[in-house]
mmCIF file of C-alpha atoms in Angstrom:
data_model
loop_
_atom_site.group_PDB
_atom_site.id
_atom_site.type_symbol
_atom_site.label_atom_id
_atom_site.label_comp_id
_atom_site.label_asym_id
_atom_site.label_seq_id
_atom_site.Cartn_x
_atom_site.Cartn_y
_atom_site.Cartn_z
ATOM 1 C CA MET A 1 107.967 52.243 132.104
ATOM 2 C CA MET A 2 108.668 52.126 128.452
ATOM 3 C CA LYS A 3 105.783 54.293 127.621
ATOM 4 C CA GLN A 4 106.649 57.016 129.957
ATOM 5 C CA ILE A 5 110.271 56.945 128.555
ATOM 6 C CA LEU A 6 108.977 57.426 124.950
ATOM 7 C CA SER A 7 106.644 60.076 126.013
ATOM 8 C CA ILE A 8 109.421 61.963 127.719
ATOM 9 C CA LEU A 9 111.626 61.634 124.677
ATOM 10 C CA MET A 10 108.889 62.644 122.192
ATOM 11 C CA LEU A 11 108.277 65.990 124.422
ATOM 12 C CA ILE A 12 112.040 66.617 124.485
ATOM 13 C CA GLY A 13 112.027 66.183 120.724
ATOM 14 C CA ALA A 14 109.012 68.291 120.024
ATOM 15 C CA PHE A 15 110.655 71.073 122.437
ATOM 16 C CA ALA A 16 113.967 70.863 120.565
ATOM 17 C CA MET A 17 112.235 71.270 117.033
ATOM 18 C CA ASN A 18 110.118 74.258 118.460
ATOM 19 C CA THR A 19 113.096 75.849 119.980
ATOM 20 C CA ASN A 20 115.048 75.576 116.635
ATOM 21 C CA ALA A 21 112.332 76.696 114.408
ATOM 22 C CA GLN A 22 112.855 80.519 113.660
ATOM 23 C CA VAL A 23 110.185 82.789 112.389
ATOM 24 C CA LYS A 24 111.773 84.697 109.675
ATOM 25 C CA ASN A 25 111.007 88.389 109.675
ATOM 26 C CA PRO A 26 113.562 89.942 107.155
ATOM 27 C CA VAL A 27 111.786 93.397 107.262
ATOM 28 C CA GLN A 28 111.717 95.624 110.031
ATOM 29 C CA TRP A 29 109.443 98.909 109.918
ATOM 30 C CA SER A 30 109.660 101.988 111.895
ATOM 31 C CA PHE A 31 106.820 104.552 112.046
ATOM 32 C CA THR A 32 107.140 108.335 112.180
ATOM 33 C CA ALA A 33 105.740 111.829 111.650
ATOM 34 C CA LYS A 34 107.202 115.010 110.273
ATOM 35 C CA LYS A 35 105.573 118.066 110.801
ATOM 36 C CA ILE A 36 105.236 120.280 107.830
ATOM 37 C CA THR A 37 102.859 123.157 109.170
ATOM 38 C CA ASP A 38 100.550 123.229 112.292
ATOM 39 C CA LYS A 39 97.777 121.394 110.413
ATOM 40 C CA GLN A 40 100.010 119.294 107.851
ATOM 41 C CA TYR A 41 102.222 116.247 108.649
ATOM 42 C CA GLU A 42 104.013 113.402 106.478
ATOM 43 C CA LEU A 43 103.431 110.091 107.983
ATOM 44 C CA GLN A 44 106.672 108.017 107.202
ATOM 45 C CA PHE A 45 106.751 104.235 107.012
ATOM 46 C CA LYS A 46 110.390 103.043 106.626
ATOM 47 C CA ALA A 47 111.210 99.562 105.580
ATOM 48 C CA THR A 48 114.704 98.288 106.557
ATOM 49 C CA ILE A 49 115.256 95.101 104.619
ATOM 50 C CA GLN A 50 117.660 92.353 105.247
ATOM 51 C CA PRO A 51 120.380 91.744 102.633
ATOM 52 C CA GLY A 52 119.220 89.067 100.138
ATOM 53 C CA TRP A 53 115.590 89.801 100.592
ATOM 54 C CA HIS A 54 112.979 92.271 99.058
ATOM 55 C CA ILE A 55 109.268 93.466 99.070
ATOM 56 C CA TYR A 56 107.360 94.354 95.888
ATOM 57 C CA THR A 57 106.441 98.007 95.197
ATOM 58 C CA ILE A 58 103.400 99.816 95.851
ATOM 59 C CA ASP A 59 102.281 99.663 92.296
ATOM 60 C CA HIS A 60 103.219 95.982 91.806
ATOM 61 C CA LYS A 61 100.759 94.123 89.367
ATOM 62 C CA GLY A 62 102.529 90.793 88.602
ATOM 63 C CA ASP A 63 101.038 87.366 88.929
ATOM 64 C CA ILE A 64 102.974 86.505 91.794
ATOM 65 C CA GLY A 65 103.639 88.606 94.759
ATOM 66 C CA VAL A 66 101.835 91.266 96.911
ATOM 67 C CA ALA A 67 102.228 95.055 96.239
ATOM 68 C CA THR A 68 103.169 96.731 99.417
ATOM 69 C CA ALA A 69 100.442 98.914 100.690
ATOM 70 C CA VAL A 70 99.562 101.432 103.520
ATOM 71 C CA ASN A 71 96.035 101.139 104.793
ATOM 72 C CA ILE A 72 95.319 104.120 107.150
ATOM 73 C CA ALA A 73 92.098 103.980 109.216
ATOM 74 C CA LYS A 74 89.615 106.999 109.209
ATOM 75 C CA ASN A 75 90.449 109.732 111.482
ATOM 76 C CA PRO A 76 87.800 112.188 112.013
ATOM 77 C CA LEU A 77 90.480 115.005 112.696
ATOM 78 C CA GLY A 78 92.402 114.772 109.338
ATOM 79 C CA ASP A 79 92.347 113.371 106.110
ATOM 80 C CA LYS A 80 94.882 111.946 103.773
ATOM 81 C CA ALA A 81 96.304 114.258 100.950
ATOM 82 C CA GLY A 82 97.174 112.516 97.463
ATOM 83 C CA LYS A 83 98.700 109.376 97.177
ATOM 84 C CA VAL A 84 101.692 107.456 98.873
ATOM 85 C CA LYS A 85 104.856 108.637 97.747
ATOM 86 C CA VAL A 86 108.029 106.425 97.505
ATOM 87 C CA VAL A 87 111.511 107.659 98.798
ATOM 88 C CA GLY A 88 113.809 105.065 97.442
ATOM 89 C CA LYS A 89 114.822 103.373 94.367
ATOM 90 C CA ALA A 90 113.056 100.297 92.859
ATOM 91 C CA VAL A 91 114.874 97.349 91.347
ATOM 92 C CA THR A 92 113.386 95.971 88.220
ATOM 93 C CA MET A 93 114.185 92.463 86.886
ATOM 94 C CA LYS A 94 112.614 89.499 85.053
ATOM 95 C CA ASP A 95 111.604 86.763 87.530
ATOM 96 C CA PRO A 96 113.172 83.642 86.758
ATOM 97 C CA SER A 97 110.063 81.424 87.776
ATOM 98 C CA THR A 98 107.408 83.403 85.846
ATOM 99 C CA GLY A 99 109.375 85.273 83.198
ATOM 100 C CA GLU A 100 107.595 88.475 83.910
ATOM 101 C CA MET A 101 108.995 91.686 84.768
ATOM 102 C CA VAL A 102 108.847 92.829 88.597
ATOM 103 C CA LYS A 103 109.570 95.699 90.514
ATOM 104 C CA PHE A 104 110.683 95.601 94.206
ATOM 105 C CA TYR A 105 112.589 97.474 97.134
ATOM 106 C CA GLU A 106 115.742 96.228 98.630
ATOM 107 C CA ASN A 107 117.873 97.318 101.627
ATOM 108 C CA THR A 108 115.540 100.238 102.574
ATOM 109 C CA VAL A 109 112.441 102.362 101.296
ATOM 110 C CA THR A 110 110.503 104.948 102.691
ATOM 111 C CA LEU A 111 106.617 105.204 102.218
ATOM 112 C CA VAL A 112 105.302 108.891 102.843
ATOM 113 C CA GLN A 113 101.741 109.829 103.040
ATOM 114 C CA VAL A 114 100.732 113.615 103.640
ATOM 115 C CA VAL A 115 97.853 114.130 106.011
ATOM 116 C CA ASN A 116 95.873 117.408 106.785
ATOM 117 C CA LEU A 117 94.478 118.204 109.895
ATOM 118 C CA LYS A 118 91.194 119.973 110.360
ATOM 119 C CA ALA A 119 92.606 122.028 113.439
ATOM 120 C CA PRO A 120 96.152 122.068 114.974
ATOM 121 C CA VAL A 121 95.409 119.286 117.492
ATOM 122 C CA LYS A 122 96.962 116.336 118.812
ATOM 123 C CA THR A 123 95.935 113.091 117.281
ATOM 124 C CA ASN A 124 97.059 109.428 116.290
ATOM 125 C CA PHE A 125 96.765 107.656 113.001
ATOM 126 C CA THR A 126 96.441 104.101 112.909
ATOM 127 C CA GLY A 127 96.236 101.340 110.430
ATOM 128 C CA THR A 128 98.537 98.588 108.529
ATOM 129 C CA VAL A 129 101.350 98.056 106.198
ATOM 130 C CA GLU A 130 100.844 94.992 104.151
ATOM 131 C CA TYR A 131 103.798 93.542 102.460
ATOM 132 C CA MET A 132 105.233 90.318 101.213
ATOM 133 C CA ALA A 133 109.095 89.499 101.698
ATOM 134 C CA CYS A 134 110.739 87.433 99.369
ATOM 135 C CA ASP A 135 114.548 86.173 98.708
ATOM 136 C CA ASP A 136 115.805 84.179 95.894
ATOM 137 C CA LYS A 137 114.408 80.891 97.170
ATOM 138 C CA MET A 138 111.028 81.494 98.370
ATOM 139 C CA CYS A 139 108.507 84.196 99.611
ATOM 140 C CA LEU A 140 107.116 84.537 103.005
ATOM 141 C CA PRO A 141 103.267 84.794 103.497
ATOM 142 C CA PRO A 142 101.770 88.293 103.148
ATOM 143 C CA THR A 143 102.235 90.352 106.276
ATOM 144 C CA GLU A 144 100.224 93.018 107.936
ATOM 145 C CA LYS A 145 101.984 95.255 110.225
ATOM 146 C CA PRO A 146 100.078 97.593 112.446
ATOM 147 C CA PHE A 147 101.063 101.103 113.361
ATOM 148 C CA THR A 148 100.257 103.894 115.315
ATOM 149 C CA ILE A 149 101.608 107.201 114.646
ATOM 150 C CA SER A 150 101.188 110.271 117.019
ATOM 151 C CA LEU A 151 101.053 113.646 115.783
#
């Protein structure tokens, strides 16, 4: 009988710990397309970052952290035109743990990739956005957020 009671208490404790554990997700992404011409679009990747958190810039080269990157899968109906552009301002500061200068985005940032279609057709662009979210105490593991953007 005592073993059964202990087993039940352990299950209740494990359940309580599991329900109290929250997965931190301080960055929300939205993915849209803006039509420029019949055969040209802007793919827009907007990050909304909770206060106190940041993600590293697309050109981050520091010893700590992971640069934000947009990885677009090949599409036989269209190609990327140029490099990803940033709409938003990066913050530059000295990292207190390493002493190196780092650049990151706070609040919101939009990454924009222009794509050219071979013909004015409907298609989807898919891929992932890779980023690392940090606050002043810790960094979360690098995350890949999948996307599908319909044109």
